[in-house]
CSV table of C-alpha atoms and ligand atoms in Angstrom, one decimal:
chain,number,residue,atom,x,y,z
U,1,MET,CA,-50.6,-4.7,29.0
U,2,MET,CA,-47.0,-3.4,28.7
U,3,ARG,CA,-46.0,-2.2,25.3
U,4,ASP,CA,-42.6,-3.0,23.8
U,5,PRO,CA,-40.4,0.1,24.1
U,6,ALA,CA,-39.9,1.8,20.7
U,7,PRO,CA,-36.7,0.5,19.1
U,8,GLU,CA,-33.9,2.9,19.7
U,9,ALA,CA,-32.2,4.5,16.8
U,10,ASP,CA,-28.8,2.7,16.1
U,11,ALA,CA,-26.3,5.2,17.5
U,12,ARG,CA,-23.3,3.3,16.1
U,13,LEU,CA,-21.0,5.1,13.6
U,14,ARG,CA,-21.6,3.6,10.1
U,15,ILE,CA,-18.2,3.4,8.4
U,16,THR,CA,-17.7,2.2,4.9
U,17,CYS,CA,-14.2,1.1,4.1
U,18,VAL,CA,-13.3,0.8,0.4
U,19,VAL,CA,-10.6,-1.5,-1.2
U,20,GLY,CA,-9.8,-1.8,-4.8
U,21,ALA,CA,-6.3,-3.0,-5.5
U,22,ARG,CA,-3.7,-5.3,-4.0
U,23,PRO,CA,-1.9,-2.8,-1.6
U,24,ASN,CA,-5.3,-1.6,-0.3
U,25,PHE,CA,-6.1,-5.1,1.0
U,26,VAL,CA,-3.0,-5.1,3.2
U,27,LYS,CA,-3.8,-1.6,4.6
U,28,ALA,CA,-7.5,-2.1,5.1
U,29,ALA,CA,-6.9,-5.5,6.9
U,30,SER,CA,-5.7,-3.7,10.0
U,31,ILE,CA,-8.6,-1.3,10.0
U,32,VAL,CA,-11.1,-4.1,9.6
U,33,HIS,CA,-9.5,-6.1,12.4
U,34,ALA,CA,-9.4,-3.1,14.7
U,35,ALA,CA,-13.0,-2.3,14.0
U,36,ARG,CA,-14.2,-5.8,14.8
U,37,ALA,CA,-13.3,-5.1,18.5
U,38,ARG,CA,-15.5,-2.0,18.7
U,39,THR,CA,-19.1,-2.1,19.5
U,40,GLU,CA,-19.6,1.6,18.7
U,41,ILE,CA,-18.9,1.0,14.9
U,42,THR,CA,-20.6,-0.9,12.1
U,43,LEU,CA,-18.2,-1.4,9.3
U,44,ARG,CA,-19.2,-2.2,5.7
U,45,LEU,CA,-16.4,-3.4,3.4
U,46,VAL,CA,-16.7,-2.5,-0.2
U,47,HIS,CA,-14.5,-4.0,-2.9
U,48,THR,CA,-14.5,-2.0,-6.2
U,49,GLY,CA,-13.1,-5.0,-8.2
U,50,GLN,CA,-10.2,-2.9,-9.6
U,51,HIS,CA,-8.1,-6.0,-8.9
U,52,TYR,CA,-10.0,-9.3,-9.3
U,53,ASP,CA,-7.7,-12.3,-10.0
U,54,GLU,CA,-7.2,-15.1,-7.5
U,55,ARG,CA,-3.6,-14.1,-7.1
U,56,MET,CA,-4.2,-10.3,-7.0
U,57,SER,CA,-7.3,-10.3,-4.8
U,58,THR,CA,-8.9,-13.5,-3.5
U,59,LEU,CA,-5.7,-15.0,-2.0
U,60,PHE,CA,-5.0,-11.7,-0.1
U,61,PHE,CA,-8.5,-11.7,1.4
U,62,ARG,CA,-7.9,-15.3,2.6
U,63,GLU,CA,-4.4,-14.8,4.0
U,64,LEU,CA,-5.2,-11.5,5.7
U,65,GLY,CA,-8.3,-12.9,7.4
U,66,LEU,CA,-10.5,-10.3,5.6
U,67,PRO,CA,-14.2,-11.2,5.5
U,68,GLU,CA,-16.1,-11.5,2.2
U,69,PRO,CA,-16.8,-7.9,1.1
U,70,ASP,CA,-20.3,-6.7,1.9
U,71,ALA,CA,-20.5,-5.4,-1.7
U,72,HIS,CA,-18.4,-6.1,-4.8
U,73,LEU,CA,-18.7,-3.4,-7.5
U,74,GLY,CA,-17.0,-5.5,-10.2
U,75,VAL,CA,-15.4,-2.6,-12.1
U,76,GLY,CA,-12.4,-4.6,-13.5
U,77,SER,CA,-9.6,-3.3,-15.7
U,78,ALA,CA,-9.9,-0.3,-18.1
U,79,SER,CA,-8.2,2.9,-18.9
U,80,HIS,CA,-7.8,5.3,-15.9
U,81,ALA,CA,-10.7,7.4,-17.0
U,82,VAL,CA,-13.0,4.5,-17.7
U,83,GLN,CA,-12.0,2.6,-14.5
U,84,THR,CA,-12.5,5.8,-12.4
U,85,ALA,CA,-15.8,6.5,-14.0
U,86,ARG,CA,-17.1,3.0,-13.4
U,87,VAL,CA,-16.2,3.3,-9.7
U,88,LEU,CA,-17.9,6.7,-9.5
U,89,GLU,CA,-21.1,5.4,-10.8
U,90,ALA,CA,-21.1,2.1,-8.9
U,91,PHE,CA,-20.1,3.6,-5.6
U,92,ASP,CA,-22.8,6.2,-5.9
U,93,GLY,CA,-25.3,3.4,-6.1
U,94,GLU,CA,-23.7,1.6,-3.2
U,95,LEU,CA,-24.2,4.7,-1.0
U,96,ASP,CA,-27.8,5.1,-2.2
U,97,HIS,CA,-28.6,1.6,-0.8
U,98,HIS,CA,-26.3,1.7,2.2
U,99,PRO,CA,-25.9,5.2,3.6
U,100,SER,CA,-22.8,5.8,5.6
U,101,ASP,CA,-21.5,8.4,8.2
U,102,CYS,CA,-17.9,8.0,7.2
U,103,LEU,CA,-15.9,6.7,4.3
U,104,ILE,CA,-12.4,5.3,4.9
U,105,VAL,CA,-10.2,5.2,1.8
U,106,VAL,CA,-6.6,4.0,1.8
U,107,GLY,CA,-3.6,4.7,-0.4
U,108,ASP,CA,-3.5,6.2,-3.8
U,109,VAL,CA,-5.2,3.9,-6.4
U,110,ASN,CA,-8.0,4.9,-8.8
U,111,SER,CA,-10.6,3.4,-6.5
U,112,THR,CA,-9.4,5.6,-3.6
U,113,LEU,CA,-9.9,8.9,-5.5
U,114,ALA,CA,-13.2,7.8,-7.1
U,115,CYS,CA,-14.9,6.8,-3.9
U,116,ALA,CA,-13.6,9.9,-2.0
U,117,LEU,CA,-15.2,12.1,-4.7
U,118,VAL,CA,-18.5,10.4,-4.5
U,119,ALA,CA,-18.7,10.6,-0.7
U,120,ALA,CA,-17.5,14.2,-0.6
U,121,LYS,CA,-20.2,15.3,-3.0
U,122,ARG,CA,-22.8,13.5,-0.9
U,123,GLY,CA,-21.7,15.1,2.3
U,124,VAL,CA,-20.3,11.9,3.7
U,125,ARG,CA,-17.2,12.5,5.9
U,126,VAL,CA,-14.1,11.2,4.1
U,127,ALA,CA,-11.1,9.8,6.0
U,128,HIS,CA,-7.9,9.3,4.0
U,129,VAL,CA,-5.4,6.8,5.4
U,130,GLU,CA,-1.9,7.4,4.2
U,131,ALA,CA,-2.5,11.1,3.4
U,132,GLY,CA,0.0,13.7,2.4
U,133,LEU,CA,2.7,11.6,0.7
U,134,ARG,CA,4.1,13.4,-2.4
U,135,SER,CA,6.6,12.4,-5.0
U,136,ARG,CA,6.2,15.7,-6.8
U,137,ASP,CA,6.0,13.7,-10.0
U,138,ARG,CA,2.6,14.3,-11.6
U,139,SER,CA,3.4,11.8,-14.4
U,140,MET,CA,2.6,9.2,-11.7
U,141,PRO,CA,-1.2,8.4,-11.7
U,142,GLU,CA,-0.9,7.8,-8.0
U,143,GLU,CA,0.4,11.4,-7.4
U,144,ILE,CA,-2.8,12.8,-9.0
U,145,ASN,CA,-4.9,10.5,-6.9
U,146,ARG,CA,-3.1,11.5,-3.7
U,147,ILE,CA,-3.4,15.3,-4.3
U,148,LEU,CA,-7.1,15.1,-5.2
U,149,THR,CA,-8.1,12.6,-2.5
U,150,ASP,CA,-6.4,14.8,0.2
U,151,GLN,CA,-8.3,17.9,-1.0
U,152,LEU,CA,-11.6,16.0,-0.7
U,153,SER,CA,-10.9,14.6,2.8
U,154,ASP,CA,-12.1,15.7,6.2
U,155,ASP,CA,-9.7,13.6,8.2
U,156,LEU,CA,-6.2,13.0,6.9
U,157,PHE,CA,-4.2,10.3,8.6
U,158,THR,CA,-0.5,10.4,8.0
U,159,THR,CA,2.3,7.9,8.3
U,160,GLU,CA,5.3,10.2,8.5
U,161,ARG,CA,5.8,13.8,9.6
U,162,SER,CA,6.8,15.0,6.1
U,163,ALA,CA,3.2,14.4,5.0
U,164,GLU,CA,1.9,17.1,7.4
U,165,ALA,CA,4.2,19.7,5.9
U,166,ASN,CA,3.0,18.7,2.4
U,167,LEU,CA,-0.6,19.0,3.3
U,168,LEU,CA,-0.2,22.4,5.1
U,169,GLN,CA,1.6,23.7,1.9
U,170,GLU,CA,-1.5,22.7,-0.1
U,171,GLY,CA,-3.8,24.6,2.3
U,172,VAL,CA,-5.2,21.7,4.3
U,173,PRO,CA,-6.1,23.0,7.8
U,174,LEU,CA,-3.9,21.7,10.5
U,175,GLU,CA,-6.9,20.4,12.6
U,176,ARG,CA,-7.8,17.9,9.9
U,177,ILE,CA,-4.3,16.2,9.9
U,178,HIS,CA,-3.6,13.4,12.3
U,179,PHE,CA,-0.2,11.7,12.5
U,180,VAL,CA,-1.1,8.1,13.5
U,181,GLY,CA,1.6,5.7,12.0
U,182,ASN,CA,1.3,3.1,9.3
U,183,VAL,CA,-1.5,0.6,8.8
U,184,MET,CA,0.5,-1.4,6.3
U,185,ILE,CA,3.0,-2.0,9.1
U,186,ASP,CA,0.3,-2.9,11.5
U,187,THR,CA,-0.5,-5.8,9.1
U,188,LEU,CA,3.1,-6.7,8.7
U,189,MET,CA,3.6,-6.9,12.4
U,190,ARG,CA,0.5,-9.1,12.9
U,191,GLN,CA,1.5,-11.5,10.1
U,192,ARG,CA,5.3,-11.7,10.3
U,193,LYS,CA,5.3,-14.8,12.5
U,194,VAL,CA,2.8,-16.6,10.3
U,195,ALA,CA,4.8,-15.7,7.2
U,196,ARG,CA,7.9,-17.3,8.8
U,197,GLN,CA,6.1,-20.6,8.4
U,198,SER,CA,5.9,-20.2,4.6
U,199,ASP,CA,7.9,-22.8,2.7
U,200,VAL,CA,8.5,-20.4,-0.2
U,201,LEU,CA,12.3,-20.4,0.1
U,202,THR,CA,12.4,-24.2,-0.1
U,203,ARG,CA,10.0,-24.2,-3.1
U,204,LEU,CA,12.3,-21.8,-4.9
U,205,GLY,CA,15.5,-23.5,-3.8
U,206,LEU,CA,16.8,-20.4,-2.1
U,207,ALA,CA,19.0,-20.0,1.0
U,208,PRO,CA,18.4,-17.0,3.3
U,209,ARG,CA,20.3,-13.8,2.5
U,210,THR,CA,21.7,-15.1,-0.8
U,211,TYR,CA,19.2,-13.6,-3.2
U,212,ALA,CA,17.5,-10.5,-4.4
U,213,VAL,CA,13.8,-10.0,-4.8
U,214,CYS,CA,12.5,-7.8,-7.6
U,215,THR,CA,9.2,-6.2,-8.3
U,216,LEU,CA,8.6,-3.7,-11.1
U,217,HIS,CA,5.2,-2.5,-12.3
U,218,ARG,CA,5.1,1.4,-12.4
U,219,PRO,CA,4.0,2.5,-15.8
U,220,SER,CA,7.1,4.6,-16.1
U,221,ASN,CA,9.2,1.4,-15.9
U,222,THR,CA,7.1,-0.8,-18.1
U,223,ASP,CA,5.0,1.1,-20.6
U,224,THR,CA,7.4,2.1,-23.3
U,225,VAL,CA,9.9,-0.1,-25.2
U,226,GLU,CA,12.7,2.1,-23.9
U,227,SER,CA,11.6,1.9,-20.2
U,228,ALA,CA,11.0,-1.8,-20.4
U,229,ASN,CA,14.4,-2.3,-21.9
U,230,ASN,CA,16.0,-0.2,-19.2
U,231,SER,CA,14.3,-2.2,-16.5
U,232,LEU,CA,15.7,-5.4,-18.0
U,233,ALA,CA,19.2,-3.8,-18.1
U,234,ALA,CA,18.8,-3.1,-14.4
U,235,LEU,CA,17.7,-6.7,-13.8
U,236,GLU,CA,20.9,-7.9,-15.6
U,237,ALA,CA,23.0,-5.7,-13.4
U,238,LEU,CA,21.4,-7.3,-10.3
U,239,SER,CA,21.6,-10.8,-11.5
U,240,ALA,CA,25.3,-10.4,-12.4
U,241,ARG,CA,25.8,-10.1,-8.6
U,242,LEU,CA,23.0,-12.2,-7.0
U,243,PRO,CA,20.3,-14.6,-8.0
U,244,VAL,CA,17.1,-12.7,-8.5
U,245,VAL,CA,13.5,-13.8,-7.9
U,246,PHE,CA,11.0,-11.7,-9.8
U,247,PRO,CA,7.2,-12.2,-9.1
U,248,VAL,CA,5.8,-10.5,-12.2
U,249,HIS,CA,2.8,-8.2,-12.0
U,250,PRO,CA,0.2,-8.9,-14.7
U,251,ARG,CA,0.7,-5.4,-16.3
U,252,THR,CA,4.4,-5.9,-16.5
U,253,ARG,CA,4.1,-9.4,-18.1
U,254,ALA,CA,1.6,-7.9,-20.6
U,255,ARG,CA,3.8,-5.0,-21.5
U,256,LEU,CA,6.9,-7.3,-21.9
U,257,ALA,CA,4.9,-9.5,-24.1
U,258,ASP,CA,3.6,-6.6,-26.2
U,259,PHE,CA,7.2,-5.4,-26.7
U,260,ARG,CA,8.4,-8.9,-27.5
U,261,LEU,CA,10.7,-8.7,-24.5
U,262,LEU,CA,9.3,-11.5,-22.5
U,263,ASP,CA,11.6,-14.2,-24.0
U,264,ARG,CA,14.6,-12.0,-23.3
U,265,ALA,CA,13.5,-11.6,-19.7
U,266,LEU,CA,12.9,-15.3,-19.3
U,267,ALA,CA,16.4,-16.1,-20.7
U,268,LEU,CA,18.2,-13.8,-18.3
U,269,PRO,CA,20.7,-16.0,-16.5
U,270,GLY,CA,20.2,-15.9,-12.7
U,271,VAL,CA,16.7,-14.4,-12.9
U,272,ARG,CA,13.6,-16.4,-12.0
U,273,LEU,CA,10.3,-15.0,-13.3
U,274,ILE,CA,7.4,-16.3,-11.3
U,275,GLU,CA,3.7,-15.6,-10.9
U,276,PRO,CA,2.6,-12.9,-8.4
U,277,LEU,CA,2.8,-14.3,-4.8
U,278,GLY,CA,0.4,-14.1,-2.0
U,279,TYR,CA,1.0,-11.8,1.0
U,280,LEU,CA,2.6,-14.4,3.3
U,281,ASP,CA,4.9,-15.9,0.7
U,282,PHE,CA,6.0,-12.5,-0.5
U,283,LEU,CA,6.6,-11.3,3.1
U,284,ALA,CA,8.7,-14.4,3.8
U,285,LEU,CA,10.7,-13.9,0.6
U,286,MET,CA,11.4,-10.2,1.5
U,287,ASP,CA,12.2,-11.0,5.1
U,288,GLN,CA,15.0,-13.4,4.1
U,289,ALA,CA,16.3,-11.5,1.1
U,290,ARG,CA,19.8,-9.9,0.9
U,291,VAL,CA,18.3,-7.0,-1.0
U,292,VAL,CA,14.9,-6.0,-2.5
U,293,PHE,CA,14.8,-4.1,-5.9
U,294,THR,CA,11.5,-2.3,-6.5
U,295,ASP,CA,9.5,0.6,-7.8
U,296,SER,CA,6.6,-0.1,-5.4
U,297,GLY,CA,5.7,2.4,-2.7
U,298,GLY,CA,4.7,0.0,0.1
U,299,ILE,CA,7.7,-2.2,-0.3
U,300,GLN,CA,10.0,0.7,0.6
U,301,GLU,CA,8.2,0.8,3.9
U,302,GLU,CA,8.0,-2.9,4.5
U,303,THR,CA,11.8,-3.4,3.9
U,304,THR,CA,12.5,-0.6,6.3
U,305,VAL,CA,10.7,-2.4,9.1
U,306,LEU,CA,12.2,-5.8,8.1
U,307,GLY,CA,15.7,-4.3,8.2
U,308,VAL,CA,16.3,-5.5,4.6
U,309,ALA,CA,18.2,-3.2,2.2
U,310,CYS,CA,15.9,-1.8,-0.5
U,311,LEU,CA,17.0,-0.3,-3.9
U,312,THR,CA,14.2,1.8,-5.3
U,313,PHE,CA,14.3,2.0,-9.1
U,314,ARG,CA,12.8,5.5,-9.4
U,315,ASP,CA,13.9,9.1,-9.4
U,316,THR,CA,11.6,10.2,-6.6
U,317,THR,CA,10.0,8.7,-3.5
U,318,GLU,CA,6.9,10.0,-1.7
U,319,ARG,CA,8.1,8.1,1.4
U,320,PRO,CA,11.3,10.0,2.3
U,321,ILE,CA,11.5,8.6,5.8
U,322,THR,CA,12.4,5.2,4.4
U,323,VAL,CA,15.6,6.9,3.0
U,324,THR,CA,16.4,9.2,5.9
U,325,GLU,CA,15.7,6.7,8.7
U,326,GLY,CA,15.1,3.3,7.0
U,327,THR,CA,17.0,1.0,4.7
U,328,ASN,CA,15.9,2.5,1.4
U,329,HIS,CA,18.2,3.8,-1.3
U,330,LEU,CA,16.8,5.8,-4.2
U,331,VAL,CA,19.0,4.6,-7.1
U,332,GLY,CA,17.4,6.5,-10.0
U,333,LEU,CA,16.8,4.9,-13.4
U,334,ASN,CA,20.3,4.3,-14.5
U,335,PRO,CA,21.0,0.5,-14.5
U,336,PHE,CA,24.7,1.2,-13.9
U,337,ASN,CA,23.9,3.0,-10.6
U,338,THR,CA,21.8,0.0,-9.6
U,339,GLY,CA,24.9,-2.2,-9.9
U,340,ALA,CA,27.1,0.3,-8.1
U,341,GLU,CA,24.6,0.7,-5.2
U,342,LEU,CA,24.2,-3.0,-4.9
U,343,ASP,CA,28.0,-3.4,-4.7
U,344,ALA,CA,28.1,-0.9,-1.9
U,345,ILE,CA,25.4,-2.8,0.0
U,346,LEU,CA,27.0,-6.2,-0.5
U,347,ALA,CA,30.3,-4.8,0.8
U,348,LYS,CA,28.7,-4.1,4.2
U,349,SER,CA,27.9,-6.9,6.6
U,350,ALA,CA,24.9,-5.1,8.3
U,351,THR,CA,22.0,-3.0,7.0
U,352,LYS,CA,21.6,0.2,8.9
U,353,GLY,CA,18.3,1.8,9.7
U,354,ARG,CA,15.6,2.3,12.3
U,355,VAL,CA,11.9,1.8,12.5
U,356,PRO,CA,10.2,5.2,12.0
U,357,GLU,CA,8.1,7.0,14.7
U,358,LEU,CA,4.7,5.4,15.5
U,359,TRP,CA,5.3,2.4,13.1
U,360,ASP,CA,4.4,0.2,16.0
U,361,GLY,CA,1.4,-1.9,14.9
U,362,ARG,CA,-1.2,0.4,16.4
U,363,ALA,CA,-2.1,2.9,13.7
U,364,ALA,CA,-5.5,1.4,12.9
U,365,ASP,CA,-6.5,1.8,16.6
U,366,ARG,CA,-5.4,5.4,16.6
U,367,ILE,CA,-7.5,6.1,13.5
U,368,LEU,CA,-10.6,4.6,15.0
U,369,ASP,CA,-10.1,6.4,18.3
U,370,ILE,CA,-10.1,9.7,16.4
U,371,LEU,CA,-13.0,8.8,14.1
U,372,THR,CA,-15.2,7.8,17.1
U,373,ARG,CA,-14.4,10.7,19.3
U,374,PRO,CA,-17.7,12.5,20.2
U,375,ASN,CA,-16.4,16.0,19.7
U,376,ARG,CA,-13.6,15.4,17.3
U,377,ARG,CA,-10.8,17.9,17.2
U,378,ARG,CA,-7.3,17.9,15.8
U,379,GLU,CA,-4.9,15.8,17.7
U,380,THR,CA,-1.6,14.3,16.9
U,381,ALA,CA,-1.3,10.9,18.3
U,382,THR,CA,1.5,11.1,20.8
U,383,ASP,CA,2.0,7.9,22.6
U,384,PRO,CA,5.0,8.2,24.9
U,385,GLY,CA,5.7,4.5,24.7
U,386,SER,CA,5.9,4.5,20.9
U,387,GLU,CA,7.6,7.8,20.4
U,388,ALA,CA,10.8,6.2,21.4
U,389,ARG,CA,12.8,5.0,18.3
U,390,LEU,CA,12.8,1.3,18.3
U,391,PRO,CA,15.9,-0.6,17.2
U,392,LEU,CA,15.5,-2.7,14.1
U,393,PRO,CA,14.6,-6.3,14.9
T,1,UD1,C1,-2.7,-0.4,-9.5
T,1,UD1,C2,-2.5,1.0,-8.9
T,1,UD1,C3,-1.1,1.1,-8.4
T,1,UD1,C4,-0.7,0.0,-7.5
T,1,UD1,C5,-1.0,-1.4,-8.2
T,1,UD1,C6,-0.7,-2.5,-7.3
T,1,UD1,C7,-3.8,2.8,-9.9
T,1,UD1,C8,-3.6,4.0,-10.7
T,1,UD1,N1,-2.7,2.0,-9.9
T,1,UD1,O1,-1.8,-0.5,-10.6
T,1,UD1,O2,-0.9,2.3,-7.7
T,1,UD1,O3,0.7,0.1,-7.1
T,1,UD1,O4,-2.3,-1.4,-8.5
T,1,UD1,O5,-0.8,-3.7,-8.0
T,1,UD1,O6,-4.8,2.6,-9.3
T,1,UD1,N2,-4.7,-7.1,-14.0
T,1,UD1,C9,-4.9,-8.4,-13.9
T,1,UD1,N3,-5.5,-8.9,-12.8
T,1,UD1,C10,-5.9,-8.1,-11.9
T,1,UD1,C11,-5.7,-6.7,-11.9
T,1,UD1,C12,-5.1,-6.2,-13.0
T,1,UD1,O7,-4.5,-9.2,-14.8
T,1,UD1,O8,-6.5,-8.6,-10.9
T,1,UD1,C13,-4.0,-6.5,-15.2
T,1,UD1,C14,-4.9,-6.0,-16.3
T,1,UD1,O9,-4.3,-6.3,-17.5
T,1,UD1,C15,-4.8,-4.5,-16.0
T,1,UD1,C16,-3.4,-4.3,-15.5
T,1,UD1,O10,-3.1,-5.4,-14.8
T,1,UD1,O11,-5.1,-3.8,-17.2
T,1,UD1,C17,-3.3,-3.1,-14.7
T,1,UD1,O12,-4.2,-3.1,-13.6
T,1,UD1,P1,-4.7,-1.7,-12.9
T,1,UD1,O13,-5.5,-2.0,-11.7
T,1,UD1,O14,-5.3,-0.8,-13.9
T,1,UD1,O15,-3.4,-1.0,-12.5
T,1,UD1,P2,-2.1,-1.6,-11.7
T,1,UD1,O16,-0.9,-1.5,-12.6
T,1,UD1,O17,-2.3,-2.9,-11.1
């Protein structure tokens, strides 16, 4: 009698992809979708639970077509140290039960750093997507997360060429650095048409190109009475010129309430404070805005691709290409400058800028190509078709 052949060992690459906070979902979505098409990979999606609300997490999974996470670590909110520690412990257990060949972490949130640290100490290859960005401002928690995650990583995937110079300066070997483009923009390109069906403008009674969108949630703009007051002064400068829609992040709402500033914010004429929006509504709102006012990182990149002017309410940006090539203006923290920069933008009929190199919707595929190469060696993705600078849509 013939015997069944012994089952062959599964030769597929076991990738664990971690998400924790809102911007991670947008970035990981393109990796998850690209991985689905590949038979040589098994991908396990782990949600640390850093963000957990319907509006901050569940809605994003639904809209981005992300599957239910294979594991949910449920860490929740806490101080940076406690939140990081919870992720360290929980993710260690996750890897005990589900060994992995490669960990993909995205961005710069606490979950990114914590999971990279666990994997590096266990000898699991760490791939950092969006590596090498530097604001050179170590008072930003994200800057600490970026520097440390990059030091722990085996493969560093960059979105712009300035990142490679930053990494080399910090001693990262050139062969680990791969310039691949921007996974957040992959998602934007995939979803832009769908977002155009959103009725968010009608719901808010807005006409295209007549309003500003505002998002502020960096601790440096919300976490002291002085900085929160300063943010409201900037908001006043904006709303003196254009109606403003402000989807308020939960930490911003909480700080405004702590400082008894919420009533003042709610009473600002021309400013609509609303609950955080889902991905599609927010994309639709940005796409049709006259200007976006923000302290977010990702929004500086999204507005560059949408061709919408962006005023960044910060002294530094870790994404310089959005200023040199895109539509971003770094206005600093003086509300007077915000008004002056907005006046300059409103005086022009067109927003100038171009889409940066390799921001073409194919970054996730390039990343998976590199991770699955049998004898991986350093290679900068150079796709002649996408090297050409694209005009803004
Ligand atoms: C985190 C990231 C930041 C990112 C932002 C996007 C770090 C260090 N910061 O900041 O880089 O830009 O996410 O949103 O990782 N909260 C809720 N519901 C939630 C999640 C949070 O109400 O689902 C509230 C809690 O009160 C919490 C506060 O928001 O204490 C802050 O959340 P946390 O994840 O600690 O930091 P973010 O400010 O969201």
